[in-house]
Coordinates of C-alpha atoms in Angstrom, one line a residue:
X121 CA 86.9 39.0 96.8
X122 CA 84.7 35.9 98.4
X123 CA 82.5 33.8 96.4
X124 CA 80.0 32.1 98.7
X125 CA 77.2 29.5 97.7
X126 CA 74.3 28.3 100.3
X127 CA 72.8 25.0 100.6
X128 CA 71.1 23.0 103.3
X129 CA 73.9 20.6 103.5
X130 CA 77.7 20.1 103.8
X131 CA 77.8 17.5 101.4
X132 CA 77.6 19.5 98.3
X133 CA 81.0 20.1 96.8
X134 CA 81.5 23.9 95.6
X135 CA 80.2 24.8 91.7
X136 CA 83.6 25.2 89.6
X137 CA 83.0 28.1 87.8
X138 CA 82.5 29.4 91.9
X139 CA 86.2 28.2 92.4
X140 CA 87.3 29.7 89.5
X141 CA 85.7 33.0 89.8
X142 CA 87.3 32.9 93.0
X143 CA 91.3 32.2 92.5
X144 CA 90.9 35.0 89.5
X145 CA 89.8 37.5 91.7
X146 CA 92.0 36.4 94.7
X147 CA 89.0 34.9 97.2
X148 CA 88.5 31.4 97.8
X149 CA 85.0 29.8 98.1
X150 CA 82.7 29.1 101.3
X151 CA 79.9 26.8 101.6
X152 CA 77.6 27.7 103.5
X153 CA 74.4 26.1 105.2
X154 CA 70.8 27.8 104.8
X155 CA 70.7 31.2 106.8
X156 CA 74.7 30.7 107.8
X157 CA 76.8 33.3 108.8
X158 CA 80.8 33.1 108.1
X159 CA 82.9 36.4 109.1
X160 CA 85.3 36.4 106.3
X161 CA 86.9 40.0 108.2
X162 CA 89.9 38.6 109.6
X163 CA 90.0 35.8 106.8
X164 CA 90.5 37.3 103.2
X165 CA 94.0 38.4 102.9
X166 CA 92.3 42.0 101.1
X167 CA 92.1 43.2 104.9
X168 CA 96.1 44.1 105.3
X169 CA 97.2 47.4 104.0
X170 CA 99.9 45.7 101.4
X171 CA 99.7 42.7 99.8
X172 CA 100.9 40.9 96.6
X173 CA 100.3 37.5 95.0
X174 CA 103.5 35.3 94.8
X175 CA 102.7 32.2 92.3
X176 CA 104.4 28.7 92.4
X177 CA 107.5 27.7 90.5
X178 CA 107.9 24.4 88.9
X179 CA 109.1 21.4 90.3
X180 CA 110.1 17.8 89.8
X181 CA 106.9 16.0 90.4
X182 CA 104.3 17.8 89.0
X183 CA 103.6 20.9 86.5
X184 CA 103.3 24.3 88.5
X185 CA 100.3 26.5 88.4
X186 CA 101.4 30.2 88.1
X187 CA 99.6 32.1 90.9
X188 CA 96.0 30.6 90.3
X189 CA 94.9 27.9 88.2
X190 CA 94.1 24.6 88.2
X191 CA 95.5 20.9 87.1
X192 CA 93.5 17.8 86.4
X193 CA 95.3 14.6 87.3
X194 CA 92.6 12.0 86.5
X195 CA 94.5 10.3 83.2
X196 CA 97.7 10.4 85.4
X197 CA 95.5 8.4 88.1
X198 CA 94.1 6.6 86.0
X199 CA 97.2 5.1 84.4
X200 CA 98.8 4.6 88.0
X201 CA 95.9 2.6 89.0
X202 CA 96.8 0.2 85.6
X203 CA 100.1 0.1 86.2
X204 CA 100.0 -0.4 90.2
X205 CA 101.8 2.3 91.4
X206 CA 101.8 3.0 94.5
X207 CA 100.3 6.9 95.3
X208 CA 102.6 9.3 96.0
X209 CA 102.1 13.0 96.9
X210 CA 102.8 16.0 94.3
X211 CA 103.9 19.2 95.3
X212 CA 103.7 22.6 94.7
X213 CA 107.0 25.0 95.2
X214 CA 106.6 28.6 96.2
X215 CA 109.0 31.7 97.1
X216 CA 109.1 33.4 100.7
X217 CA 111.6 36.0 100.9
X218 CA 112.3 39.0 103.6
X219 CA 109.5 41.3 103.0
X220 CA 106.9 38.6 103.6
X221 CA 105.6 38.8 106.9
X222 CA 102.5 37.0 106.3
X223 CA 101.2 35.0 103.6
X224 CA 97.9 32.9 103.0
X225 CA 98.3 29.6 101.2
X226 CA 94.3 28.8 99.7
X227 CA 94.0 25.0 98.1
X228 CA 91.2 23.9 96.9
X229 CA 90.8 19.7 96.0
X230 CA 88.6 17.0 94.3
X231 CA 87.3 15.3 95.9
X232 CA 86.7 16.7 99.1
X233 CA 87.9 13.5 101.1
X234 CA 91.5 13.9 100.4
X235 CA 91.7 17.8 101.9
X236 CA 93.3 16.3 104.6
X237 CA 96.2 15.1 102.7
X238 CA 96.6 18.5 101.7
X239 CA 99.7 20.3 103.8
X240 CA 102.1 23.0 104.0
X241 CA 106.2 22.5 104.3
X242 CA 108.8 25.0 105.2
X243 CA 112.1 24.9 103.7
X244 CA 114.4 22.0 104.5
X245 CA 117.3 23.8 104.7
X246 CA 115.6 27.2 106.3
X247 CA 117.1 29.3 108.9
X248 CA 116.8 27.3 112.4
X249 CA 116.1 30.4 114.2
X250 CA 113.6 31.5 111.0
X251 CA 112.0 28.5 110.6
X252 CA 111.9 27.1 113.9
X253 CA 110.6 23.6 114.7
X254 CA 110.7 21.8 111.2
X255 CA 106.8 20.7 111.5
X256 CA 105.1 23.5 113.5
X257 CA 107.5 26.3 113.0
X258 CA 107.6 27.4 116.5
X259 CA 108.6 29.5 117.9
X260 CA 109.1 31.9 115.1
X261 CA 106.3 30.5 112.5
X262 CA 102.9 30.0 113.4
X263 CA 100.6 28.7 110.8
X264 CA 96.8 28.7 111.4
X265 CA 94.8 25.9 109.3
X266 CA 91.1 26.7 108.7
X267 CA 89.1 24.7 106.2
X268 CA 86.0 24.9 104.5
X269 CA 84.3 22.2 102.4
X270 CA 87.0 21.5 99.7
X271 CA 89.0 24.2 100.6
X272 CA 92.2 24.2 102.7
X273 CA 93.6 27.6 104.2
X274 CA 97.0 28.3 105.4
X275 CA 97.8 31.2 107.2
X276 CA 101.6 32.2 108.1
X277 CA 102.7 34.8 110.4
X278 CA 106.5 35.0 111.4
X279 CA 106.9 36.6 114.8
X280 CA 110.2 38.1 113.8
X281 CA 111.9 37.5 110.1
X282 CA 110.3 35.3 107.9
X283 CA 111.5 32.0 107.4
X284 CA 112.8 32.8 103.8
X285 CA 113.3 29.8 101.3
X286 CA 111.2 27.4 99.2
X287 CA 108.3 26.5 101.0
X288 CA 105.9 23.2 99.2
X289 CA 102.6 23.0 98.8
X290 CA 101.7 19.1 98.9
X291 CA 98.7 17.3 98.2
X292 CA 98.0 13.5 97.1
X293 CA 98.1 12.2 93.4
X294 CA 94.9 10.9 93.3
X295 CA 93.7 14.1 93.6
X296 CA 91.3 14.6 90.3
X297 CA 91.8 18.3 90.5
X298 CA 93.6 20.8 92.5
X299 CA 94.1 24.6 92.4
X300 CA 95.8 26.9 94.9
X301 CA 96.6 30.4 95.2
X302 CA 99.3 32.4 97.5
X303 CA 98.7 35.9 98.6
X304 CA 101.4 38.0 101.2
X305 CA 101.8 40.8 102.7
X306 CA 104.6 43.2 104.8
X307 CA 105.1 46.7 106.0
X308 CA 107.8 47.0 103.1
X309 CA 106.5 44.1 101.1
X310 CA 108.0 43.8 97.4
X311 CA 105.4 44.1 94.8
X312 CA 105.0 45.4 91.2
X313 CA 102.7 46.9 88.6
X314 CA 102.4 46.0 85.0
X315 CA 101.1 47.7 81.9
X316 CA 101.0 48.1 78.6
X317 CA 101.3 51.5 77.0
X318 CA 101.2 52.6 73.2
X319 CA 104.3 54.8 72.9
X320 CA 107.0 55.3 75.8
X321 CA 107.1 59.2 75.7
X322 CA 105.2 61.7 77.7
X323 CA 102.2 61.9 76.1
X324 CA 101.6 57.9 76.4
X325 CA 98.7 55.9 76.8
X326 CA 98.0 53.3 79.3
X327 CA 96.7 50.6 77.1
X328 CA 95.8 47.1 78.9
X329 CA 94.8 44.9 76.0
X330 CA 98.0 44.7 73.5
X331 CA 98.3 42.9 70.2
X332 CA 99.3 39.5 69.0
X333 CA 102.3 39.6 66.9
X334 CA 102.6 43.5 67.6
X335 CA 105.6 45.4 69.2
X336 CA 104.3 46.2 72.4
X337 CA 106.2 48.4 75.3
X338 CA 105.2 47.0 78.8
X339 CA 106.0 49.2 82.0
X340 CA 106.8 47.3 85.1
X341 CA 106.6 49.6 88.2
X342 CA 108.1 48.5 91.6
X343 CA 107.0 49.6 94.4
X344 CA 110.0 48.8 96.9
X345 CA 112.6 49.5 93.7
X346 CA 115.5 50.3 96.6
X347 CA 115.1 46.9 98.3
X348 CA 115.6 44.8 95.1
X349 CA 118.4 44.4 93.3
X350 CA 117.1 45.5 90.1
X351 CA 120.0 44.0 87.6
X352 CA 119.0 40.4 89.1
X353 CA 115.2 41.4 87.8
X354 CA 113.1 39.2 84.9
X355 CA 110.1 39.1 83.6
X356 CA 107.4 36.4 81.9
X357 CA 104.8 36.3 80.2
X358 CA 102.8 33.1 81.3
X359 CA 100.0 32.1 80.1
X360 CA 96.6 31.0 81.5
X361 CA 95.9 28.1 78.8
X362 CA 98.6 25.1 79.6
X363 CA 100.8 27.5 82.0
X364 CA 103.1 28.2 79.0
X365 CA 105.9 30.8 79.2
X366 CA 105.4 33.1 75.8
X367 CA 108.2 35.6 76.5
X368 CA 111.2 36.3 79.3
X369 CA 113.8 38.7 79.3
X370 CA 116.0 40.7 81.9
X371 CA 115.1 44.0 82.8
X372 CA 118.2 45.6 83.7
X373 CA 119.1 46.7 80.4
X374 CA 115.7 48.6 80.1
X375 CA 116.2 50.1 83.5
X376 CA 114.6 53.9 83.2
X377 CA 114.6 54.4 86.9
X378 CA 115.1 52.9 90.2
X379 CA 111.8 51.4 90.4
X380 CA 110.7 51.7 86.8
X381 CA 111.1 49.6 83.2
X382 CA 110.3 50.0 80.0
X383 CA 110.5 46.5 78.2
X384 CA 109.9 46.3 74.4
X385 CA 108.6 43.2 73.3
X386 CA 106.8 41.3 70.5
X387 CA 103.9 38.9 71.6
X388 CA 103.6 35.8 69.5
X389 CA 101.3 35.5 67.4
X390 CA 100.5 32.4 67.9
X391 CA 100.1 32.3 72.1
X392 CA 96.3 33.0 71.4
X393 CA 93.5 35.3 73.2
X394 CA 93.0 33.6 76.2
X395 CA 95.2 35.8 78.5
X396 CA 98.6 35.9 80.1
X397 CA 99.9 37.2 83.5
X398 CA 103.3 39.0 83.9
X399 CA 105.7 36.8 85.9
X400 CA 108.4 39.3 88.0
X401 CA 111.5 37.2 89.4
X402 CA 114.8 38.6 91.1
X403 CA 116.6 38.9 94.3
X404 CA 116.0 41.2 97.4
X405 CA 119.3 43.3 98.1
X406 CA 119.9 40.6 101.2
X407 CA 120.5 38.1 98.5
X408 CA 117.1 36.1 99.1
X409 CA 114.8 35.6 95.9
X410 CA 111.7 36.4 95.3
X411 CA 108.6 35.8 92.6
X412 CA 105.6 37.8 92.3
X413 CA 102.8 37.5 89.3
X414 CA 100.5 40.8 88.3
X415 CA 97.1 40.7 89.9
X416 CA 96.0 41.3 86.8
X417 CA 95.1 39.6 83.4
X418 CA 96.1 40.8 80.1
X419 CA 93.9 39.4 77.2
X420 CA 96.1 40.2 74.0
X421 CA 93.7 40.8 70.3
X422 CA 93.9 39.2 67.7
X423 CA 92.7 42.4 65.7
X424 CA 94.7 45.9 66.3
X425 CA 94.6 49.5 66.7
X426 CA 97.1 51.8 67.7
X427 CA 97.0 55.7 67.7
X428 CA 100.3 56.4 66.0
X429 CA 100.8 59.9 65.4
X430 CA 99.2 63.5 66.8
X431 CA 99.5 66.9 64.9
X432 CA 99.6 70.4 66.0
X433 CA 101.9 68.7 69.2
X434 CA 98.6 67.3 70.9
X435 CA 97.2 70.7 70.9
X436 CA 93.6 72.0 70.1
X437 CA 93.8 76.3 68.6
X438 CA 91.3 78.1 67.5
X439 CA 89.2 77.2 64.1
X440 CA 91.9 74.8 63.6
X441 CA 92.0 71.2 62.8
X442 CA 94.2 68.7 64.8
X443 CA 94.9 65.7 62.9
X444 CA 95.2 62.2 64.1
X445 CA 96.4 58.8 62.6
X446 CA 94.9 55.7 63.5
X447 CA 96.4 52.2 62.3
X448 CA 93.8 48.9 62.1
X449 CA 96.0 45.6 61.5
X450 CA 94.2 42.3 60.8
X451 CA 96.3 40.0 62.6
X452 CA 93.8 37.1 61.8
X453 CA 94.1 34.2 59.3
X454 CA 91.1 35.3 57.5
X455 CA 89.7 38.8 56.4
X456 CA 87.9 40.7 58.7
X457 CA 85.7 43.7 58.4
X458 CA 86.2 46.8 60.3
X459 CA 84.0 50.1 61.1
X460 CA 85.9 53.0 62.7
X461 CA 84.5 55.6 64.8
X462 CA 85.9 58.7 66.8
X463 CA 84.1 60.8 69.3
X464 CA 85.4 63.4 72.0
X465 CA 84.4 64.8 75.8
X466 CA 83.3 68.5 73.8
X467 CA 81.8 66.8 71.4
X468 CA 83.5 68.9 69.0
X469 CA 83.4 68.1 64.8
X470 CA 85.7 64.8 63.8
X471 CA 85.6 63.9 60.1
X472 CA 87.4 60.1 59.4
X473 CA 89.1 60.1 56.1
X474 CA 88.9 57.2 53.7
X475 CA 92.3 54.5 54.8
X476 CA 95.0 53.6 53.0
X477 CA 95.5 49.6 52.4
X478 CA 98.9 48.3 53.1
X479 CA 99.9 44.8 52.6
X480 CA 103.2 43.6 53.5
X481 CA 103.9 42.6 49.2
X482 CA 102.0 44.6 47.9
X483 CA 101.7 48.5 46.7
X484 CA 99.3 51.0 49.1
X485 CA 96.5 51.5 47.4
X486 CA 93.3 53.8 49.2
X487 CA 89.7 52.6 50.1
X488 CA 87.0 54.0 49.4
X489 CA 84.7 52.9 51.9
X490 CA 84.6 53.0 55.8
X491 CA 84.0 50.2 57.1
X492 CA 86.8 48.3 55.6
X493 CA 87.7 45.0 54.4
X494 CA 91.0 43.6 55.7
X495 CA 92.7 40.6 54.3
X496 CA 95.2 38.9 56.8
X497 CA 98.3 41.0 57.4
X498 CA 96.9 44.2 55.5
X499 CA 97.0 47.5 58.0
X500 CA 94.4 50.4 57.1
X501 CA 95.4 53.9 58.3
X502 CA 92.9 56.6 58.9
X503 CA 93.2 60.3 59.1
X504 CA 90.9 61.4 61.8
X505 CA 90.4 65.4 62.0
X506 CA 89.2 66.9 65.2
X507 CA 88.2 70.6 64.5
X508 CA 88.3 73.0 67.6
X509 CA 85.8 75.8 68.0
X510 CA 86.5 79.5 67.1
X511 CA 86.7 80.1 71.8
X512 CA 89.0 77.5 73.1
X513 CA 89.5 77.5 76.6
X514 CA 93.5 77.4 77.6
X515 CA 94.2 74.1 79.4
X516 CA 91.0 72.4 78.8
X517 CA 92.0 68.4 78.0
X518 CA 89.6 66.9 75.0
X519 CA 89.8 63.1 75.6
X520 CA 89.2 61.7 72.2
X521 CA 88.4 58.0 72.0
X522 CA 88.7 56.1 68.9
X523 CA 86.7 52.5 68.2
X524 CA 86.9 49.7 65.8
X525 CA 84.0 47.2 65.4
X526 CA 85.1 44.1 64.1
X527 CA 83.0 40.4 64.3
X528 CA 85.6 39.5 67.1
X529 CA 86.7 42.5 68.3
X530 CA 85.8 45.6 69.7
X531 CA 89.1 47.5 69.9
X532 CA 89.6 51.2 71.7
X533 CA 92.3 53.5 71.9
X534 CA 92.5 57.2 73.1
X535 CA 94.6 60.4 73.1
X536 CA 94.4 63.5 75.2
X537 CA 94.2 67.1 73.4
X538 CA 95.1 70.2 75.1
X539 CA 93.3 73.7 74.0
X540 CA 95.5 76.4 73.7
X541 CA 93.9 80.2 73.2
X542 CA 95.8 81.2 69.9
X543 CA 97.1 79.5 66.8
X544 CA 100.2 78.2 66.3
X545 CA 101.0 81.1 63.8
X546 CA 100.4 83.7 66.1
X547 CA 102.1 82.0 68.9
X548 CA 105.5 81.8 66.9
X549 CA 105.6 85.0 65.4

């Protein structure tokens, strides 16, 4: 995605929440004058058939930014400025292995005077013949620099292999902010999909908004599984206040196929709700490393509601309930109140049944009311009945969708029913 703004001048630096909107989504920001025309074709790295972000590790003179974000270095400038130091430039480090043949470097810096202090470095000990010439990278490398108001671009195309190794992304320390952003892309490129889901056999459910202080199963998915070497493989979660890393673990010992892993994890309860991105690390089988980060953001709840158990083996008979359980935890430091609500794609008759209250010391006890109050830690499972017609149609899926209403959440889950043409007591005699 591109986020443009117009004005009648170059002067004006780019709105933040612009930039911002712009690094989440992958884009960058243009400035452009009144009635200007910028062909952003052959610029926004969306254009190649593969591509994956790769984020910055951390390095020994400043914090890192994992794949997009920002820093703000004005108290560190500030205090250099007291002391008399003398300004020095920070740097960024980022991964380039074999299956990158291209990959866009997109800085952004405040103020705008300084994005000339802004550069790219390859490896210092790269390849000779990979690398080439140690500042322009010829004859192999060739890096095209484009810039737009505060906004540096680098684009890297190797010719033959890419020059594989950590590459630094350097810009002054008076800098008062600075954000940047990699994207990369290759015929066999190594990239990754992450998930959450709610139960890791067949009839699972893709579900992208896990719990706080939940066990959760998240699903990594490689799309080049035969090109990595998969014991080598780990995973983060990082999140996007203060760049924090949450959770890590191997993957090897949850390998369930070449290219696929099932990881059972807990997230902490006390990361918060502002999101998190999965962090994939390993080695290519040529020995060179790599480090991608998930396109996506996952925003954990505080609040949460699982689908937990399906009667009748997720099938629909005739004149036949299927039952359904539903589990609403308060994971909140204060009581909360929540309304459930069920419907389905044949609108067919669902009746919710009253909950029952468990705390974690103290005996069940039912409710009698729907919606519910929760206390902190106190789970409320409903029995949810969805009745099938006397004709049911053999093969027909019935999506039904449950939702909880709560003052800070809206929470919603789903399971897919299958209609069968006789009962179950037919079918087995």
């Amino acid at each position: 995605a591109v986020v443009s703004t117009q004005s009648g001048h170059y002067g004006r630096a780019i709105d933040s929440n612009y930039v911002k909107m712009a690094h989440n989504t992958g884009g960058f920001c243009l400035l452009l004058k009144e009635n200007g025309v910028y062909n952003v074709t052959d610029t926004v790295n969306g254009a190649f058939d593969k591509d994956a972000l790769i984020c910055g590790e951390e390095s020994d003179n400043a914090l890192s930014v994992v794949g997009q974000g920002a820093i703000d270095n004005s108290r560190k400038k500030r205090s250099a400025a007291e002391g008399g130091e003398v300004s020095e430039k920070l740097e960024k480090s980022l991964l380039v292995d074999t299956s990158m043949e291209k990959f866009k470097v997109i800085a952004t810096i405040t103020p705008a005077s300084l994005l000339n202090k802004v550069s790219l470095e390859k490896p210092v000990d790269g390849d000779s013949d990979r690398c080439g010439n140690l500042r322009s990278g010829e004859p192999n490398i060739k890096i095209a620099e484009s810039v737009a108001d505060n906004t540096v671009i680098f684009d890297v195309t190797a010719e033959s292999c890419p020059c594989t190794g950590e590459w630094k992304v350097k810009y002054p320390e008076e800098a008062s902010s600075f954000t940047y952003s990699v994207k990369s892309s290759g015929e066999y490129l190594v990239a990754f999909e992450a998930y959450f889901v709610d139960e890791t056999g067949p009839n699972r459910i893709a579900n992208y908004a896990p719990c706080l202080g939940i066990e959760e199963n998240l699903v990594i998915k490689l799309n080049q599984g035969e090109k990595v070497n998969t014991d080598t493989l780990y995973a983060k979660l990082v999140g996007v206040a203060g760049n924090v890393v949450h959770w890590q673990g191997a993957l090897a010992t949850d390998k369930q196929a070449d290219n696929a892993f099932v990881v059972t994890l807990t997230i902490p309860a006390d990361m918060g709700t502002e999101g998190f991105r999965i962090v994939l690390e390993g080695e290519i089988v040529d020995g060179t490393k790599f480090q991608r980060v998930s396109p996506n953001y996952f925003h954990p709840t505080s609040s949460c509601l699982r689908i937990t158990d399906v009667g009748n083996f997720y099938a629909l008979s005739p004149n036949r309930k299927t039952y359904i359980k539903v589990q609403v935890t308060n994971n909140n430091a204060y009581e909360e109140l929540y309304l459930l609500s069920c419907s389905n794609t044949e609108n067919y008759d669902v009746t919710i049944g009253f909950p029952l209250i468990t705390s974690p010391d103290k005996k069940d006890k039912r409710a009698r009311s729907n919606p519910v109050v929760l206390k902190s830690k106190q789970t409320a499972e409903f029995t949810v009945n969805v009745a099938a017609p006397r004709n049911t149609k053999e093969g027909r899926i019935v999506s039904v969708t449950c939702k909880v209403t709560a003052s800070a959440d809206e929470l919603i889950d789903m399971v897919r029913l299958t209609e069968i043409p006789e009962r179950f007591g037919k079918l087995s005699g």
